[in-house]
Coordinates of C-alpha atoms in Angstrom, one line a residue:
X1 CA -77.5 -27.6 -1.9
X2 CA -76.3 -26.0 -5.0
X3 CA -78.0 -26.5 -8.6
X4 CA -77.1 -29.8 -10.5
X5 CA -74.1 -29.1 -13.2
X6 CA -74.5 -30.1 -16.3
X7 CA -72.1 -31.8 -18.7
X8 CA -71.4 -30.1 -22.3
X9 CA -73.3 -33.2 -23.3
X10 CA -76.3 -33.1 -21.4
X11 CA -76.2 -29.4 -21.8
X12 CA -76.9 -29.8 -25.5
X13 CA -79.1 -32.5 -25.1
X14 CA -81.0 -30.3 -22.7
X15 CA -80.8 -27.6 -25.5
X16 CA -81.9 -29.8 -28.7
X17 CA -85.1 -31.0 -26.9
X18 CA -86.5 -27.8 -26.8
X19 CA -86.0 -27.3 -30.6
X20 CA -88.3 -27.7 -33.5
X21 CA -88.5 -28.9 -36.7
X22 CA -86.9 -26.0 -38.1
X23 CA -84.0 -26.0 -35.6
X24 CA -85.0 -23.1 -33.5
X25 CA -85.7 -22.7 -29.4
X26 CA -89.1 -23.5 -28.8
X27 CA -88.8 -21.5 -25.3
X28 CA -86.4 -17.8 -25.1
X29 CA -85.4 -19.1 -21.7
X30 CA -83.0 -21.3 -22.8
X31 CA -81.6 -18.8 -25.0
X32 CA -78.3 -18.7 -22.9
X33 CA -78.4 -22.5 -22.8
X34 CA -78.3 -22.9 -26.5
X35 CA -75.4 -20.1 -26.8
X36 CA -73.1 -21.8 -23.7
X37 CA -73.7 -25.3 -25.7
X38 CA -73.1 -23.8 -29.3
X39 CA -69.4 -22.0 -27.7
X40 CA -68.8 -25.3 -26.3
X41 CA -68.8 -27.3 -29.5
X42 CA -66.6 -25.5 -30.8
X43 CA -64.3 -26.7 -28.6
X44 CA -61.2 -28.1 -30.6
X45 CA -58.8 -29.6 -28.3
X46 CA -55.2 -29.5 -30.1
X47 CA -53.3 -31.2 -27.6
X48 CA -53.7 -32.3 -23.8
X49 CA -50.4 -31.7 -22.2
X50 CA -51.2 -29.7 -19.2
X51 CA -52.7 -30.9 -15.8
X52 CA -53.4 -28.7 -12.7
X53 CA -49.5 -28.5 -11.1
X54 CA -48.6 -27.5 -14.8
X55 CA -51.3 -25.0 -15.4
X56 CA -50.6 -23.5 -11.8
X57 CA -46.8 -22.9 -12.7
X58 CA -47.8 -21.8 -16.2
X59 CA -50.5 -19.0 -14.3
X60 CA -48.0 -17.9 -11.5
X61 CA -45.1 -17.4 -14.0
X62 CA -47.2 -15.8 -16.2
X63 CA -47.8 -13.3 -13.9
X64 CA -44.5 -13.3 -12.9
X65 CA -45.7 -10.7 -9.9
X66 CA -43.2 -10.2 -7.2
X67 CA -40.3 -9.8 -10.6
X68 CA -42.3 -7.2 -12.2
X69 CA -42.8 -5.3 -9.0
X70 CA -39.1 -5.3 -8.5
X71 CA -38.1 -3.5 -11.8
X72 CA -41.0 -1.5 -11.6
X73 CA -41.8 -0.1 -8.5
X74 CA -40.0 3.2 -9.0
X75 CA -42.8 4.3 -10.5
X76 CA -45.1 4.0 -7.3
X77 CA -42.3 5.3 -5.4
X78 CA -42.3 8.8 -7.2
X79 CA -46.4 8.8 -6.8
X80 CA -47.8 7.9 -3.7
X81 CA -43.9 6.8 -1.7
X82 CA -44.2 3.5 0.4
X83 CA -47.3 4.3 1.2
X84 CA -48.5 3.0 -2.0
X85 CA -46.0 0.4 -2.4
X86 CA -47.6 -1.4 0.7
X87 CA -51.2 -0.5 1.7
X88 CA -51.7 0.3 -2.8
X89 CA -50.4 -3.1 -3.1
X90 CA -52.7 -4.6 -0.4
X91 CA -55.8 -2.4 -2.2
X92 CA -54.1 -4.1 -5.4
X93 CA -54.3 -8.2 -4.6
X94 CA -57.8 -8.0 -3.2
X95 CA -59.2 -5.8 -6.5
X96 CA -57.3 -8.7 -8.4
X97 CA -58.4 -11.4 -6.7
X98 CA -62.2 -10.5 -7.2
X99 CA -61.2 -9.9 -10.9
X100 CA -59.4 -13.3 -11.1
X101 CA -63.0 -14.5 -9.3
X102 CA -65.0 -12.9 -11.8
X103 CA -63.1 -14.6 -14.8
X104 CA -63.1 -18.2 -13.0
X105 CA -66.5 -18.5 -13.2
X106 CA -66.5 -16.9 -16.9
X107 CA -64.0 -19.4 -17.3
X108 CA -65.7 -22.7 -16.1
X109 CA -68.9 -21.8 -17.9
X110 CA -67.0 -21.2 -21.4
X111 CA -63.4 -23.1 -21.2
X112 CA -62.1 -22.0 -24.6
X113 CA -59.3 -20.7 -25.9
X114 CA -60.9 -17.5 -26.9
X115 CA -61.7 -16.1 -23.5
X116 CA -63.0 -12.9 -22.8
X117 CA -64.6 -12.8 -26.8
X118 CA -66.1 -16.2 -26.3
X119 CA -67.6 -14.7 -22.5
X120 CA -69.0 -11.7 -24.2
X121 CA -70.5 -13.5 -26.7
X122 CA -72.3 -15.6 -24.3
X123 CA -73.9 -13.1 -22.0
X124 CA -73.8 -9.7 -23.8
X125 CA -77.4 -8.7 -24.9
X126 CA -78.9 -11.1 -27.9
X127 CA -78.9 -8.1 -30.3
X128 CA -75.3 -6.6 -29.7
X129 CA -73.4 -10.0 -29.1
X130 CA -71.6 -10.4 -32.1
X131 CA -70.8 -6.8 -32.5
X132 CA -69.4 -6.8 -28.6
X133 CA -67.6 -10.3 -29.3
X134 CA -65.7 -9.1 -32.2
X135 CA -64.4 -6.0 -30.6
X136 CA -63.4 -7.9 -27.4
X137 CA -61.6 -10.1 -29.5
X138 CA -59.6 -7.6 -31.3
X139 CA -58.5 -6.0 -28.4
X140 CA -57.7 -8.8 -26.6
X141 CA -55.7 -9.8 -29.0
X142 CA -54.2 -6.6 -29.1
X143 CA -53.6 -6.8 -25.6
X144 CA -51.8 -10.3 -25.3
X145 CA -49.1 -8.9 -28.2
X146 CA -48.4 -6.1 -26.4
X147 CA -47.9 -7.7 -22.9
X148 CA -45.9 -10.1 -24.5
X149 CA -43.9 -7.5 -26.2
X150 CA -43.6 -5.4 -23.0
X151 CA -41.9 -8.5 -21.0
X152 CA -39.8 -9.4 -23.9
X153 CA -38.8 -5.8 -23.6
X154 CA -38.0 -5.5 -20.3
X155 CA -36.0 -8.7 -19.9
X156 CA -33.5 -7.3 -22.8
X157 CA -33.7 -3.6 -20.9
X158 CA -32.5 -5.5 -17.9
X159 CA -30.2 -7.4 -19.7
X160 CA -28.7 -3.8 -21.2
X161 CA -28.9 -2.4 -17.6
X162 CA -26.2 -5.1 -16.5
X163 CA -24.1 -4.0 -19.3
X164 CA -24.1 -0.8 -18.0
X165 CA -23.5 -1.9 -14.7
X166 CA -20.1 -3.5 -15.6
X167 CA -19.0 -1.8 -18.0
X168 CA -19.5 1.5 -17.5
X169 CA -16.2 3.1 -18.7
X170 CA -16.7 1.9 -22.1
X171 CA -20.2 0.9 -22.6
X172 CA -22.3 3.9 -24.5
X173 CA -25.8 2.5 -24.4
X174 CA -28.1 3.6 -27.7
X175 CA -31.4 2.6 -28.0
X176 CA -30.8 -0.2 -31.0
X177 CA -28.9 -2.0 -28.5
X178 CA -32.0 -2.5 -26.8
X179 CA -33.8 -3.4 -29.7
X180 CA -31.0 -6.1 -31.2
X181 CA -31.4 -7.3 -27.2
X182 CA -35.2 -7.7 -27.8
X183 CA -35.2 -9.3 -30.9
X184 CA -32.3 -11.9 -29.9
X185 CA -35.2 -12.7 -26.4
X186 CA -38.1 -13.2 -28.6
X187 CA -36.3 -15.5 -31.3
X188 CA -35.6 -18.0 -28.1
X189 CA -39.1 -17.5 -26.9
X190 CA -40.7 -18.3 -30.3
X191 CA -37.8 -21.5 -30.4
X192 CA -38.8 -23.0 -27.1
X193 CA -42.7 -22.3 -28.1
X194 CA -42.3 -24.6 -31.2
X195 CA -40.0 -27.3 -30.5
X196 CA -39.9 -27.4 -26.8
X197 CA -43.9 -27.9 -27.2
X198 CA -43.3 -31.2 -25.6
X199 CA -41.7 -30.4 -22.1
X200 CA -43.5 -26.9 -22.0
X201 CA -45.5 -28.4 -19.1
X202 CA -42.3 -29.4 -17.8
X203 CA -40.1 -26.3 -18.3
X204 CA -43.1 -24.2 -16.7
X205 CA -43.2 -26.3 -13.6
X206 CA -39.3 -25.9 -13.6
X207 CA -40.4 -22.3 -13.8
X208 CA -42.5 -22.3 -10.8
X209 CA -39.9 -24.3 -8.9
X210 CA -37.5 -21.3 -9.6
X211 CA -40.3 -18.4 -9.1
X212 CA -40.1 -19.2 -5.7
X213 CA -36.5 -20.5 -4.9
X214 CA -35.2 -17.4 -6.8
X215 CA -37.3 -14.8 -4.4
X216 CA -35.8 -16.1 -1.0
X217 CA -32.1 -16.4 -3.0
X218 CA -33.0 -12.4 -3.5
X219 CA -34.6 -11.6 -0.4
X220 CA -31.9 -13.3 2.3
X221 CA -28.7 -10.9 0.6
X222 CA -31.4 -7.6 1.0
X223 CA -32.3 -8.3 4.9
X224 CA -28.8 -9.2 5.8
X225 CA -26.4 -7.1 3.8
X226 CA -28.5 -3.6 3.4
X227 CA -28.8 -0.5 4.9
X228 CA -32.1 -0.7 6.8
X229 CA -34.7 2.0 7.0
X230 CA -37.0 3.1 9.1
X231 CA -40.3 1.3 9.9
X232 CA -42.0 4.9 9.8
X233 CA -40.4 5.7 6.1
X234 CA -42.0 1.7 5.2
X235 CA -45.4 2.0 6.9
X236 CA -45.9 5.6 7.8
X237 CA -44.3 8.1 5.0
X238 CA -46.3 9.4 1.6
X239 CA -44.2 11.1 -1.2
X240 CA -45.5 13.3 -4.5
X241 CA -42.9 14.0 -6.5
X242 CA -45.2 13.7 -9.4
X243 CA -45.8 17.2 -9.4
X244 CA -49.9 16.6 -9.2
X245 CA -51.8 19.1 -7.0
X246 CA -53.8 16.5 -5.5
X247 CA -52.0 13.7 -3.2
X248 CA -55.0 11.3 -4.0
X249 CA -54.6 11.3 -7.6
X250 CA -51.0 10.8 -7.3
X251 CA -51.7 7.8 -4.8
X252 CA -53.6 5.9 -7.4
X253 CA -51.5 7.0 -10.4
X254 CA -48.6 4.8 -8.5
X255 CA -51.2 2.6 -7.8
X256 CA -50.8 1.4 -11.0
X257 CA -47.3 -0.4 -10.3
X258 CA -48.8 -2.7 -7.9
X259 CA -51.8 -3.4 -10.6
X260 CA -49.1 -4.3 -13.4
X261 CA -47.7 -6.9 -11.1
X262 CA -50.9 -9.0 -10.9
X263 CA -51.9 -8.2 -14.6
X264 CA -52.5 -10.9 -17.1
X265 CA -54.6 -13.8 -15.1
X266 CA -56.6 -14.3 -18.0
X267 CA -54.0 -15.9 -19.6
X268 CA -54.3 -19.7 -18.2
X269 CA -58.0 -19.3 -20.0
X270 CA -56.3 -18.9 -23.4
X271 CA -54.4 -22.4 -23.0
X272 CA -58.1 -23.9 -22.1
X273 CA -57.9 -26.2 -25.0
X274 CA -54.9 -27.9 -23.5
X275 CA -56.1 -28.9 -20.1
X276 CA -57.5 -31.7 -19.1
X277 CA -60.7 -31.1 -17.2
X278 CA -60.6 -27.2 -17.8
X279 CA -63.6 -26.3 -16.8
X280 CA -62.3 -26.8 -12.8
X281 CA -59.0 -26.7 -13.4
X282 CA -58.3 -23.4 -15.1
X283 CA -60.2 -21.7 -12.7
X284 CA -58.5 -23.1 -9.7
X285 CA -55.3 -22.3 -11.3
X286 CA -56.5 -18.1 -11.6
X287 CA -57.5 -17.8 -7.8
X288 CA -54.2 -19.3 -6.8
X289 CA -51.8 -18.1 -8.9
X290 CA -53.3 -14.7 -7.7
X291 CA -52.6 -15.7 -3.6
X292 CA -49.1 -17.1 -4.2
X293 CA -48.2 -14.1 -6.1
X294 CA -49.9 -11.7 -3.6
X295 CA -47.9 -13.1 -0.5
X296 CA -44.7 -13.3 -2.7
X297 CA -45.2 -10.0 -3.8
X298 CA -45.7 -8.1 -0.3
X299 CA -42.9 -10.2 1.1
X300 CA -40.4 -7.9 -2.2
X301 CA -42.3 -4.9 -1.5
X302 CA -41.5 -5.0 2.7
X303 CA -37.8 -6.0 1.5
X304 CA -37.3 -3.4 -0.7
X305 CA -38.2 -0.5 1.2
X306 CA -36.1 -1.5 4.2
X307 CA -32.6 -2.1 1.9
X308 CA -33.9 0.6 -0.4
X309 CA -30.6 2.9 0.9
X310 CA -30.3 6.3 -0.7
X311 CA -34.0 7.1 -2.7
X312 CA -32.4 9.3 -4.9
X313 CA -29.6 7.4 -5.7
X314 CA -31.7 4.5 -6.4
X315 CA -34.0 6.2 -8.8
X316 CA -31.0 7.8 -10.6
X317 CA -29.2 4.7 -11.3
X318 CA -27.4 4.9 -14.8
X319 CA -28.6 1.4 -15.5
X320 CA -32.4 2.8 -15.7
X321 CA -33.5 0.6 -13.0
X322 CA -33.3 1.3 -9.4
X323 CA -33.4 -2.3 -8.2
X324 CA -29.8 -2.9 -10.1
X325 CA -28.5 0.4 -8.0
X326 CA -30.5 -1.7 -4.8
X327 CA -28.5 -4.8 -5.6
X328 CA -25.5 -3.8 -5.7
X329 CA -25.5 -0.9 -2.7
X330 CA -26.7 -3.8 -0.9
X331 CA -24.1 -7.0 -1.9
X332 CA -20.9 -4.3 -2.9
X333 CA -20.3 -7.0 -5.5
X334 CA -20.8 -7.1 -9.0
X335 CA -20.8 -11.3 -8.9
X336 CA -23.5 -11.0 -6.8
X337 CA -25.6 -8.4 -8.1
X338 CA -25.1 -9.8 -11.3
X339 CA -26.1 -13.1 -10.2
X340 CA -29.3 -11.5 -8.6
X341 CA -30.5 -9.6 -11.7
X342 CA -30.0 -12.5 -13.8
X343 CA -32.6 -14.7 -11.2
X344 CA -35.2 -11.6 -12.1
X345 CA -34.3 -11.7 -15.6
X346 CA -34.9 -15.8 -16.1
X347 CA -38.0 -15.3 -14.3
X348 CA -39.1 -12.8 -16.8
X349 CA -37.9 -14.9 -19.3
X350 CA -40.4 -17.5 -18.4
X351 CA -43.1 -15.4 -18.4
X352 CA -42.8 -14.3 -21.7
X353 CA -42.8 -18.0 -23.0
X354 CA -47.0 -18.0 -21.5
X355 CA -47.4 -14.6 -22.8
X356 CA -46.8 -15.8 -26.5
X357 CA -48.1 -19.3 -25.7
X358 CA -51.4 -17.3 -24.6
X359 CA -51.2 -15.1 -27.0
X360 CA -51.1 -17.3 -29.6
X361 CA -54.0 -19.8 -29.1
X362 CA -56.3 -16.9 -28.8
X363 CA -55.2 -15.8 -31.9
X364 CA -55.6 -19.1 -33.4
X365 CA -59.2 -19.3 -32.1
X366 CA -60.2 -15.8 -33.1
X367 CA -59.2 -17.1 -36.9
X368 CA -61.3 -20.4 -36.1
X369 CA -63.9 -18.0 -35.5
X370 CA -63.7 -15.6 -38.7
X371 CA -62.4 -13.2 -36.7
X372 CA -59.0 -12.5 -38.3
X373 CA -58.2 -12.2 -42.4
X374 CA -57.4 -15.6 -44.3
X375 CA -58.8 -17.2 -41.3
X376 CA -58.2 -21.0 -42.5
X377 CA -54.5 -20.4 -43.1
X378 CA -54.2 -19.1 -39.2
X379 CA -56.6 -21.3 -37.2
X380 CA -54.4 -24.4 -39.1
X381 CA -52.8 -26.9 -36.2
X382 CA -49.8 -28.5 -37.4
X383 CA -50.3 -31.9 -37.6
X384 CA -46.6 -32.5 -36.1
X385 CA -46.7 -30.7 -33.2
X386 CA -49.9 -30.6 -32.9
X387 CA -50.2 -27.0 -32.2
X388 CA -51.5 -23.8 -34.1
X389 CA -47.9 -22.7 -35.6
X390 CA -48.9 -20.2 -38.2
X391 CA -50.4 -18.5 -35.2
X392 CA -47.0 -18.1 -33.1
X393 CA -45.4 -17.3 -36.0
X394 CA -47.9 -14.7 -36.8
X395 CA -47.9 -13.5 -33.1
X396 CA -44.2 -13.7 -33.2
X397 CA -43.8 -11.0 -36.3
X398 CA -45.6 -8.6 -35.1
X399 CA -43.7 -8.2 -31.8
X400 CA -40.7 -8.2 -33.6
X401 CA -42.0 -5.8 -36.0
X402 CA -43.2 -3.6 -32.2
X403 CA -38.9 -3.5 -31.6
X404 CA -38.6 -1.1 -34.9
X405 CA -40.7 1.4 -32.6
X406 CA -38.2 1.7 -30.1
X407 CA -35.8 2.6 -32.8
X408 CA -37.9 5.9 -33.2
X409 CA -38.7 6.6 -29.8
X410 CA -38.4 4.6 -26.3
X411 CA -41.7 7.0 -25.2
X412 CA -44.1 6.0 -27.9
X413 CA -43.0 2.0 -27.7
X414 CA -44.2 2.5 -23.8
X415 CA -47.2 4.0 -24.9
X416 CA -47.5 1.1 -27.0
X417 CA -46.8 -1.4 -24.4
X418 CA -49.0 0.5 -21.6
X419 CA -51.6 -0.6 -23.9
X420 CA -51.5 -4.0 -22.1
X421 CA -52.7 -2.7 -18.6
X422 CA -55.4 -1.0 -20.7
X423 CA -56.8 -3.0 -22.9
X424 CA -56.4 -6.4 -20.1
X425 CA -58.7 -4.7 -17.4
X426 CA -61.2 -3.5 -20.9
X427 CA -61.6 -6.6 -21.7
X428 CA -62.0 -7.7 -18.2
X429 CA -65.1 -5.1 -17.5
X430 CA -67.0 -6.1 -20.2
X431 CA -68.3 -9.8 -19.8
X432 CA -68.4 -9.0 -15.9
X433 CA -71.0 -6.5 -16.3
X434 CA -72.8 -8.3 -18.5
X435 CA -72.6 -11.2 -16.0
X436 CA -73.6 -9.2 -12.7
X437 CA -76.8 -7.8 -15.5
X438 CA -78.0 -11.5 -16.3
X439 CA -77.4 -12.4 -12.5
X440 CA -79.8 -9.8 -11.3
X441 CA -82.1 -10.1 -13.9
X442 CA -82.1 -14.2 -14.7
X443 CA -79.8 -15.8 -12.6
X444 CA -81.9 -18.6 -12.8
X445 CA -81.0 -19.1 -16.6
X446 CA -77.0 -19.2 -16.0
X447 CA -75.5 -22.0 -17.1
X448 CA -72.8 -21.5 -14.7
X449 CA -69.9 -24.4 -14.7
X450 CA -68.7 -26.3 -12.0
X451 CA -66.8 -23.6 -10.1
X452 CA -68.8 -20.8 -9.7
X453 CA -69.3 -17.6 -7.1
X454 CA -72.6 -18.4 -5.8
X455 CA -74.3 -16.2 -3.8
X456 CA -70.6 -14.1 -3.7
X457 CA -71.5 -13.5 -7.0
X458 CA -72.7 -9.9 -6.9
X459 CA -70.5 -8.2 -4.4
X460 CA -67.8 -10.3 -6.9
X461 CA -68.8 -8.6 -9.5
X462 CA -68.9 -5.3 -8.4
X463 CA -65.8 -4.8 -6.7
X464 CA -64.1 -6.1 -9.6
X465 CA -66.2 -3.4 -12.0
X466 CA -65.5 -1.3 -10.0
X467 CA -61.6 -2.3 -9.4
X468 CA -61.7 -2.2 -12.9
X469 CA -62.9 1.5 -13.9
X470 CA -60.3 2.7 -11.5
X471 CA -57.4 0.8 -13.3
X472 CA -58.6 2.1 -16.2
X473 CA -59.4 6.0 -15.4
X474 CA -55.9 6.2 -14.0
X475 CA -53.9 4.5 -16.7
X476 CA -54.7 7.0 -19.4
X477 CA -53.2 10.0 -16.9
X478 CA -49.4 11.1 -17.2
X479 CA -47.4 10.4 -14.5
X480 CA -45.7 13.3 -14.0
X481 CA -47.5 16.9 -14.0
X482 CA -46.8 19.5 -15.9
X483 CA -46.9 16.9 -19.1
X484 CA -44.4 17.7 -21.4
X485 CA -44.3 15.9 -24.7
X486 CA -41.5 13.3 -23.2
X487 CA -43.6 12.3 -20.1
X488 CA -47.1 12.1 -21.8
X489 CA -49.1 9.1 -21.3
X490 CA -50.1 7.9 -24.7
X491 CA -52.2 4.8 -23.7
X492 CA -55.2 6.6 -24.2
X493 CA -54.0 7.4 -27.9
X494 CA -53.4 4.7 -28.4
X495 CA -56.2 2.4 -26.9
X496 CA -58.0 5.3 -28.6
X497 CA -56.3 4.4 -32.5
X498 CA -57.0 0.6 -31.5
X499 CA -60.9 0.9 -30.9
X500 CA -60.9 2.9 -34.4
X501 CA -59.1 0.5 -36.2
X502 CA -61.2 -2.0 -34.8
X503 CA -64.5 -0.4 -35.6
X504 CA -62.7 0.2 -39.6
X505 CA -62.1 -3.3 -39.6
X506 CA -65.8 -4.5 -38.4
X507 CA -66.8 -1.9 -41.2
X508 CA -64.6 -3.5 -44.0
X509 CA -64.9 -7.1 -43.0
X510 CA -66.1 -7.9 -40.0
X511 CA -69.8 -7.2 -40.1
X512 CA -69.9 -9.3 -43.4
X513 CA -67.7 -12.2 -42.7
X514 CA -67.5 -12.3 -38.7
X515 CA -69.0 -15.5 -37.6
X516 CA -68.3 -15.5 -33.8
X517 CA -69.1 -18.5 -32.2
X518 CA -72.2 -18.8 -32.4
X519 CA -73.8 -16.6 -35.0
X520 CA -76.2 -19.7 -36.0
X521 CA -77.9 -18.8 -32.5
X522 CA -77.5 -15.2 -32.2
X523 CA -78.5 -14.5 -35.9
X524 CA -80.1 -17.5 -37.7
X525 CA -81.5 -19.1 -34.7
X526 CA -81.1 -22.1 -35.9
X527 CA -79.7 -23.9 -32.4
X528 CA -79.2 -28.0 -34.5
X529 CA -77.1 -26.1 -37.0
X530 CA -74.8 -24.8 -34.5
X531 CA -74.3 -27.7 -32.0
X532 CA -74.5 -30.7 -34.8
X533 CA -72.8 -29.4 -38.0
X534 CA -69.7 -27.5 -36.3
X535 CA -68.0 -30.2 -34.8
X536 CA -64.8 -30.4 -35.4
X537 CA -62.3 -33.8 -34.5
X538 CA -58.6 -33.4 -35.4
X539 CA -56.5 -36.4 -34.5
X540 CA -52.7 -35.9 -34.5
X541 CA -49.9 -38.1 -35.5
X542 CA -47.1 -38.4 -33.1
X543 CA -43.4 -37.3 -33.2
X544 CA -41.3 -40.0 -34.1
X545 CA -39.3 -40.2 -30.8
X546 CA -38.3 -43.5 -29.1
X547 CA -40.4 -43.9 -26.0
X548 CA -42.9 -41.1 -26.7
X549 CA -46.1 -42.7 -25.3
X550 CA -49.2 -41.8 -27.5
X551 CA -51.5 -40.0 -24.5
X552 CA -48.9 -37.1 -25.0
X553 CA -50.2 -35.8 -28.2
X554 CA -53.9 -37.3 -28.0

């Protein structure tokens, strides 16, 4: 029989009895305790409008998996061939899934909208927990603008690559297209964000409904209208046209395209604040979103590489993106492959509404938390909507501002964007070492939640480090050899410019005004300050609709 679980009450409870006078622990062993309780009341609901169905739809979309292997894949395809589109992708799910695992149990311990910053704060060594929280929050934050960013892009790429497709006599692309494209997607997103706030939950179950309706109204016209290839070139062929001396590191260089499609499951923790009972719910919603996505996404990659047709022609298409060139080899109509590209481009649209929805509450939370400047104007929830506003707006500039860069140069806004893979699996690594640490060191003073590994724990853990180092080591490689200053891989650069900025920043302000969560603990010690004076209770007032019932906004 498993250990009791506590409530956050009776956690803190548990906590404050074993403080004195002055407000400190009377007993180091309920150090973690008194840090899971301090994270925990901070925990400032805005708005309950999402219950398991919703939050499972807003995961799955999120990740948007089976879509983003379909405009992406070409990239596996020139390192590693079907080889790595099927038995990389297999590798892929199962080094995700342990990942998604990993967080889960992060996540039902500590269900706040800050995440991985919140995580690391809570298990990272007493002395370097605030230092480790800050920068985990900066990049994550990092990271969630520039996924958003990079999914914004590509649905207005796509939507430039149909342009091409029909009008290809007198189209002339250029590059501010593109950008106009990207700024027109991420003015709806920011839209729907703000005043569709009350049938989000709706619109992302309507999502989910689609996410799956619009893969079988994809996959039927591929098995029935094209070419078929070979079960050897699917299952049994390996192709390195990468130029890299060694076939292995070409493999897991196209791993990567499998690993994009399942990237971004820490983004249901960000909405934590939202969910009715979180700590079980969120954590459900990672692990499955992760094994609907997985089957979903085989079932593409299998179809793909049957109708795939002429490789070459494919991955010369004029539109940029080999699965238009698929599409329309495969239907001989540009109706249908219209129709079909549009399906992948709504889907992506979707995703991007999470991204920036994610995106934004942990930027809202990292402000409640000192982490950001003028941090009382951007942890502010508008009292209308009765969500954090200034921080989707905030969110919202700066990816518009990210379009100016492919003005300049479509290779450095990549770079940029590459950042996302990058910084996600960084930020991933950290809190799950310092999990597996405390687990085989003082297990016994985890104050795991109500979903947790158990005696999986450890091989959890590890396979997910170690999933984790590989994404990373191989992301920061070009993936073509000899690198030329057009195909260089600039994530590394970049990632690199991020930790230093990060580090200036922590210099300038952070080490002075950075609270974290729970400096009182870490710093002060003093454990009654942090769980009694910190409380916060923010009551909204509703929208003045006919028949809007109160528990919407409550």
């Amino acid at each position: 029989m498993g250990t009791p679980k506590l409530t956050p009450e009776q956690l803190k409870q548990r906590v404050l009895s074993h403080t004195g006078d002055d407000g400190r622990l009377k007993n180091a062993l309920f150090d973690l305790d008194a840090r899971t309780a301090a994270i925990l009341s901070r925990r400032h609901q805005i708005s309950r409008h999402f219950g398991f169905t919703s939050m499972l739809s807003f995961s799955t979309t999120v990740l948007v998996s089976w879509q983003a292997f379909a405009v992406t894949f070409q990239g596996g395809l020139i390192n590693g061939g079907p080889s790595t589109l099927v038995y990389g992708l297999i590798f892929s799910f199962f080094g995700s899934l342990a990942t998604a695992a990993s967080l889960a149990e992060m996540a039902s311990m500590s269900p706040t909208s800050g995440g991985q910053y919140h995580w690391v704060a809570l298990l990272a060594p007493r002395r370097y927990s605030i230092l480790f929280s800050w920068f985990a929050g900066w990049i994550t934050a990092f990271t969630r603008i520039a996924v958003t960013a990079s999914v914004a892009f590509l649905a207005a790429t796509m939507i430039q690559g149909l342009i091409i497709l029909n009008y290809a006599d007198t189209y002339e692309p250029q590059q501010w297209h593109g950008t106009l494209i990207y700024w027109a997607v991420s003015l709806v997103i920011v839209g729907v964000n703000i005043f569709g706030i009350r049938i989000f939950p709706h619109l992302e179950t309507l999502a989910l409904v689609l996410h799956v309706v619009f893969f079988f109204c994809i996959l039927v016209p591929l098995v029935h209208l094209a070419p078929r290839s070979s079960a050897d070139f699917v299952f049994g062929s390996f192709q390195n046209n990468g130029g890299w001396h060694s076939d292995g590191v070409s493999w897991c260089i196209g791993l990567l395209t499998s690993t994009y499609s399942f990237s971004g499951v820490d983004g249901v923790s960000h909405m934590a604040e939202e969910v009715d009972d979180a700590a079980v719910v969120v954590p459900r919603t990672m692990i499955w979103s992760i094994i609907v996505s997985g089957v979903l996404c085989f079932g593409i990659s299998i179809a793909i590489l049957f109708s795939i047709g002429d490789v070459d022609a494919a991955l010369d298409s004029p539109t940029t993106f080999p699965i238009i060139e698929i599409f329309f080899n495969a239907t001989k109509s540009y109706a249908a492959t219209n129709a079909m590209v549009s399906a992948l481009i709504i889907s992506i649209f979707f995703s991007a509404l999470g991204l920036l929805a994610s995106a934004s509450r942990l930027i809202w939370a990292f402000a409640r938390d000192d982490g950001l400047p003028f941090p009382r104007y951007f942890s502010h929830v508008d009292s209308r909507f009765g969500i954090p506003m200034r921080a989707i707006l905030w969110s919202a500039g700066i990816i518009m501002i990210l379009g100016l860069i492919n003005l300049g140069s479509t290779t450095a806004f990549n770079a940029l964007v590459s950042l996302a893979l990058l910084g996600q699996y960084t930020t991933y690594v950290l809190p799950t070492i310092f999990i597996l640490v405390r687990r085989l060191s003082l297990a016994k003073n985890i104050p795991f939640g109500p979903w947790e590994l158990g005696r999986w724990g450890v091989p959890v853990n590890v396979v997910t480090i170690a999933f984790s180092f590989i994404t990373i080591g191989f992301n920061v490689l070009p993936p073509y050899f000899p690198v030329t200053s057009t195909n260089m891989n600039y994530a590394g650069v970049v990632f690199g410019a991020a930790l230093i900025i990060c580090g200036m920043l922590w210099l300038w302000i952070g080490q002075k005004h950075y609270a974290g969560p729970i400096r009182e603990v870490m710093e002060d010690g003093n454990v009654r300050s942090a769980l009694l004076d910190r409380e916060v209770e923010v009551k909204f007032e509703p929208i003045n609709q006919p028949n809007s019932p109160k528990s919407q906004i409550v």
